[in-house]
Coordinates of C-alpha atoms in Angstrom, one line a residue:
M1 CA 0.1 -18.6 -14.2
S2 CA -0.6 -17.2 -10.7
F3 CA -1.2 -13.6 -11.6
R4 CA -4.6 -12.2 -10.5
V5 CA -6.0 -8.8 -11.4
P6 CA -6.8 -6.9 -8.1
P7 CA -10.5 -6.6 -7.4
R8 CA -12.2 -3.4 -8.4
R9 CA -15.5 -1.7 -7.7
A10 CA -16.9 1.8 -8.3
G11 CA -19.7 4.0 -7.1
F12 CA -20.9 7.4 -5.8
V13 CA -21.3 9.0 -2.4
D14 CA -24.2 11.5 -2.2
R15 CA -23.8 14.6 -0.2
P16 CA -26.6 16.6 1.5
D17 CA -26.1 19.7 -0.8
G18 CA -26.6 17.7 -3.9
A19 CA -22.9 16.9 -4.7
R20 CA -22.1 13.4 -5.9
I21 CA -18.6 12.0 -5.3
A22 CA -17.5 9.4 -7.8
Y23 CA -14.9 6.8 -6.6
E24 CA -13.1 3.6 -7.7
V25 CA -11.7 1.1 -5.3
T26 CA -9.0 -1.2 -6.5
G27 CA -7.0 -3.8 -4.6
E28 CA -7.0 -5.0 -1.0
G29 CA -5.0 -4.1 2.1
P30 CA -4.2 -0.9 4.0
A31 CA -6.0 2.0 2.3
I32 CA -4.5 4.7 0.2
V33 CA -6.7 7.6 -0.9
F34 CA -5.6 9.6 -4.0
A35 CA -6.7 13.3 -4.3
H36 CA -6.2 14.8 -7.7
G37 CA -5.4 18.3 -8.9
L38 CA -7.3 21.0 -10.7
G39 CA -6.4 19.5 -14.1
G40 CA -7.4 15.9 -13.3
N41 CA -10.0 13.5 -12.0
L42 CA -9.9 10.0 -10.5
M43 CA -8.4 8.7 -13.8
S44 CA -5.2 10.8 -13.1
W45 CA -3.9 8.1 -10.8
W46 CA -3.9 5.2 -13.2
Q47 CA -0.1 4.6 -12.8
Q48 CA -0.3 4.8 -9.0
V49 CA -3.3 2.5 -8.7
A50 CA -1.7 -0.1 -10.9
H51 CA 1.5 0.0 -8.7
F52 CA 0.0 0.0 -5.3
A53 CA -3.2 -2.1 -5.7
P54 CA -1.5 -5.5 -5.3
R55 CA -0.7 -4.5 -1.7
H56 CA -3.2 -1.8 -0.9
T57 CA -6.8 -0.8 -1.1
C58 CA -6.4 2.1 -3.6
V59 CA -9.3 4.6 -3.5
A60 CA -9.2 7.2 -6.4
F61 CA -12.1 9.7 -6.3
S62 CA -13.1 12.8 -8.3
H63 CA -13.6 16.1 -6.4
R64 CA -17.1 17.5 -6.6
G65 CA -17.7 18.9 -10.1
F66 CA -14.8 17.0 -11.7
F67 CA -15.7 14.2 -14.1
P68 CA -17.7 12.1 -13.3
S69 CA -18.6 13.7 -9.9
V70 CA -21.3 16.3 -9.7
A71 CA -21.2 19.7 -7.9
P72 CA -24.2 21.9 -6.8
A73 CA -25.2 24.8 -9.0
G74 CA -22.6 27.1 -7.6
G75 CA -19.8 24.8 -8.8
P76 CA -16.9 23.2 -6.8
D77 CA -16.0 24.8 -3.5
P78 CA -12.7 23.7 -1.9
A79 CA -14.2 24.5 1.5
E80 CA -16.3 21.3 1.1
Y81 CA -13.5 19.0 0.0
A82 CA -12.4 17.7 3.4
G83 CA -16.0 16.9 4.3
D84 CA -16.5 15.1 1.0
L85 CA -13.5 13.0 1.8
A86 CA -14.7 12.2 5.3
A87 CA -18.0 11.1 3.9
L88 CA -16.2 8.9 1.4
V89 CA -14.0 7.3 4.0
D90 CA -17.0 6.6 6.2
A91 CA -19.1 5.2 3.4
L92 CA -16.3 2.8 2.4
D93 CA -15.5 2.0 6.1
L94 CA -11.8 2.7 5.4
G95 CA -10.8 3.7 9.0
D96 CA -7.3 5.1 9.1
I97 CA -5.9 6.0 5.7
R98 CA -2.8 7.1 3.8
I99 CA -3.4 10.1 1.5
V100 CA -1.5 10.9 -1.7
C101 CA -2.3 14.4 -3.1
Q102 CA -1.3 16.4 -6.1
S103 CA -1.8 20.2 -6.5
M104 CA -5.5 21.0 -5.6
G105 CA -5.7 17.7 -3.8
G106 CA -3.4 19.0 -1.2
W107 CA -6.1 21.3 0.2
T108 CA -8.2 18.2 0.7
G109 CA -5.4 16.2 2.3
V110 CA -4.3 18.9 4.7
E111 CA -7.8 19.8 5.8
Y112 CA -8.9 16.2 6.2
A113 CA -5.8 15.4 8.3
L114 CA -6.6 18.4 10.6
L115 CA -10.3 17.4 10.7
R116 CA -9.5 14.0 12.0
P117 CA -6.2 14.2 13.9
G118 CA -4.3 10.9 14.1
R119 CA -6.4 9.2 11.5
V120 CA -4.0 9.7 8.6
K121 CA -1.1 7.3 8.7
A122 CA 0.9 9.3 6.2
L123 CA 0.3 12.3 3.9
V124 CA 2.1 12.9 0.7
L125 CA 1.9 16.5 -0.8
G126 CA 3.0 16.1 -4.4
A127 CA 3.5 19.5 -6.1
T128 CA 1.4 21.1 -3.5
I129 CA 1.4 22.7 0.0
G130 CA -2.4 22.6 0.2
S131 CA -3.8 25.2 2.6
L132 CA -0.4 25.8 4.3
D133 CA 0.9 29.3 3.8
P134 CA 4.5 29.3 2.5
R135 CA 4.9 32.9 3.4
Q136 CA 4.8 31.8 7.1
A137 CA 7.7 29.5 6.5
P138 CA 11.2 31.1 6.3
G139 CA 12.3 30.6 2.7
G140 CA 9.1 28.8 1.8
A141 CA 7.7 31.4 -0.6
P142 CA 8.4 30.9 -4.3
T143 CA 11.7 32.4 -5.3
H144 CA 10.3 33.6 -8.7
D145 CA 7.0 34.4 -10.5
A146 CA 6.3 31.6 -12.9
A147 CA 3.5 33.4 -14.7
A148 CA 5.6 34.3 -17.7
A149 CA 6.8 30.6 -18.0
R150 CA 3.1 29.5 -17.9
A151 CA 2.1 32.0 -20.6
E152 CA 5.0 30.9 -22.8
L153 CA 3.9 27.2 -22.6
V154 CA 0.3 28.1 -23.4
A155 CA 1.5 30.0 -26.5
R156 CA 3.2 26.8 -27.6
G157 CA 0.1 24.7 -27.1
I158 CA 1.5 23.0 -23.9
N159 CA -0.6 22.5 -20.8
P160 CA 1.4 24.2 -18.0
A161 CA 0.2 21.6 -15.6
A162 CA 1.9 18.9 -17.7
G163 CA 5.0 20.9 -18.6
A164 CA 7.4 21.3 -21.5
R165 CA 9.4 18.2 -20.7
M166 CA 6.3 15.9 -20.8
A167 CA 5.1 17.4 -24.1
E168 CA 8.5 17.1 -25.7
E169 CA 9.8 13.8 -24.4
Q170 CA 6.5 11.9 -23.9
P171 CA 4.0 13.4 -26.3
A172 CA 1.5 10.5 -26.0
L173 CA 1.4 11.1 -22.2
H174 CA 0.8 14.8 -22.8
H175 CA -2.0 13.9 -25.1
L176 CA -3.6 11.6 -22.5
Y177 CA -3.2 14.3 -19.9
N178 CA -5.1 16.8 -22.0
H179 CA -7.9 14.2 -22.6
I180 CA -8.3 13.7 -18.8
Y181 CA -8.1 17.5 -18.3
G182 CA -10.9 18.1 -20.8
L183 CA -13.4 15.7 -19.3
S184 CA -14.3 18.1 -16.5
Q185 CA -16.5 20.9 -17.9
G186 CA -19.2 23.3 -16.8
F187 CA -17.4 25.3 -14.2
D188 CA -14.8 28.1 -14.0
R189 CA -11.4 26.5 -13.1
E190 CA -9.9 29.9 -12.5
A191 CA -12.7 30.7 -9.9
V192 CA -11.8 27.4 -8.1
R193 CA -8.1 28.4 -8.3
A194 CA -8.9 31.7 -6.7
K195 CA -10.8 30.0 -3.8
L196 CA -7.9 27.7 -3.3
H197 CA -5.4 30.5 -3.0
A198 CA -7.7 32.4 -0.7
G199 CA -7.8 29.4 1.6
R200 CA -4.0 29.0 1.7
N201 CA -3.6 30.7 5.0
R202 CA -2.6 28.1 7.6
A203 CA 0.7 28.5 9.4
P204 CA 2.8 25.5 8.5
A205 CA 3.7 24.8 12.2
S206 CA 0.0 24.4 13.0
F207 CA -0.1 21.2 11.0
A208 CA 1.5 19.5 13.9
A209 CA -2.1 19.2 15.3
A210 CA -2.9 16.6 12.6
Q211 CA -0.5 14.1 14.2
T212 CA 0.5 12.7 10.9
P213 CA 3.8 12.2 9.1
V214 CA 3.9 14.4 6.0
L215 CA 6.2 14.3 2.9
F216 CA 6.5 17.4 0.7
L217 CA 7.2 16.2 -2.8
P218 CA 7.7 19.2 -5.1
S219 CA 8.6 18.8 -8.8
E220 CA 11.9 20.4 -10.0
E221 CA 10.4 22.0 -13.1
D222 CA 7.0 23.0 -11.7
V223 CA 5.8 26.3 -13.1
V224 CA 2.3 26.1 -11.6
L225 CA 3.0 25.8 -7.9
P226 CA 6.7 26.1 -7.3
Y227 CA 7.9 26.0 -3.7
S228 CA 10.8 24.9 -1.5
G229 CA 10.1 21.5 -0.1
A230 CA 13.0 21.8 2.3
A231 CA 11.8 25.1 3.7
M232 CA 8.2 23.8 4.2
A233 CA 9.5 20.6 5.8
A234 CA 11.6 22.7 8.2
A235 CA 8.5 24.6 9.2
V236 CA 6.4 21.5 9.9
P237 CA 7.5 19.4 12.9
G238 CA 8.6 16.0 11.8
A239 CA 8.0 16.6 8.1
R240 CA 10.2 15.4 5.3
A241 CA 10.9 16.6 1.7
V242 CA 12.1 15.0 -1.5
T243 CA 12.3 16.8 -4.8
L244 CA 11.2 14.9 -7.9
R245 CA 13.8 15.7 -10.5
R246 CA 13.2 16.4 -14.3
A247 CA 9.4 16.7 -13.8
G248 CA 6.8 19.4 -14.2
H249 CA 3.8 20.1 -12.0
S250 CA 2.2 16.6 -12.6
G251 CA 5.2 14.5 -11.6
H252 CA 3.0 11.6 -10.6
F253 CA 1.9 11.4 -14.2
E254 CA 5.2 12.2 -15.9
R255 CA 7.6 10.3 -13.7
A256 CA 5.4 7.7 -12.2
A257 CA 8.0 5.1 -11.4
E258 CA 10.2 7.6 -9.5
F259 CA 7.1 9.1 -7.8
N260 CA 5.8 5.7 -6.7
A261 CA 9.2 4.7 -5.4
I262 CA 9.5 7.8 -3.3
V263 CA 6.0 7.4 -1.8
E264 CA 6.7 3.7 -1.1
T265 CA 9.9 4.5 0.7
F266 CA 8.2 7.2 2.8
F267 CA 5.4 4.8 3.8
R268 CA 7.9 2.2 4.9
E269 CA 10.0 4.7 6.8
V270 CA 7.1 6.0 8.8
G271 CA 5.5 2.6 9.4
A272 CA 2.4 3.3 7.3

């Protein structure tokens, strides 16, 4: 048999303020960096790494404070995320990269792309708009308040970031999602969420300065961060949008095959 498991290594990047950023590198080839959401860590991307590693260098990392990374005493601060990613890219000598983000990771991806214009070959914003303000895009703001839907899921013992469909149709996957979610402890997630929302103030059109192709990839049944991908794409020069059907907020986890295929097609179409 000719099958060979892609090479893998892991480590930490130390930051001047005491943060430690954990990472895993799997595979060889053009680099893809995966930036997880508020409910995850580097393990969240297991289905993407397995898919892309035969052809790409897949770098999954945990944001500061998220297992097994370490944050300073004040806890995770999204204002530091792009700098952390820059330090990781430099430490691993990745050069130009592709970034696939979900939820909170979108703040990292958008801000890194603006920090290093032209250095991101492609940016995927899965169930996120990052620091881009949908209120500054015609029709981009959420059409409804999903707070009641989230509360109803919590009352049923369902993690809103996973969603009702995952819990009902793929209970083992929902169970695994909650295990990964629970690994990160010792800080206030809601405080981090508040900082993320406070930093969501960039005009979508300003993202043109990043000089990178961007794909908005919202989930059809998202009750955590619902937005119109078409409206956001229309507000960002050259952007594209595809909606992941029959999926909640963590579509990369719930509908991995469909998510991976959409990302792969986007990479191919933009020459990344």
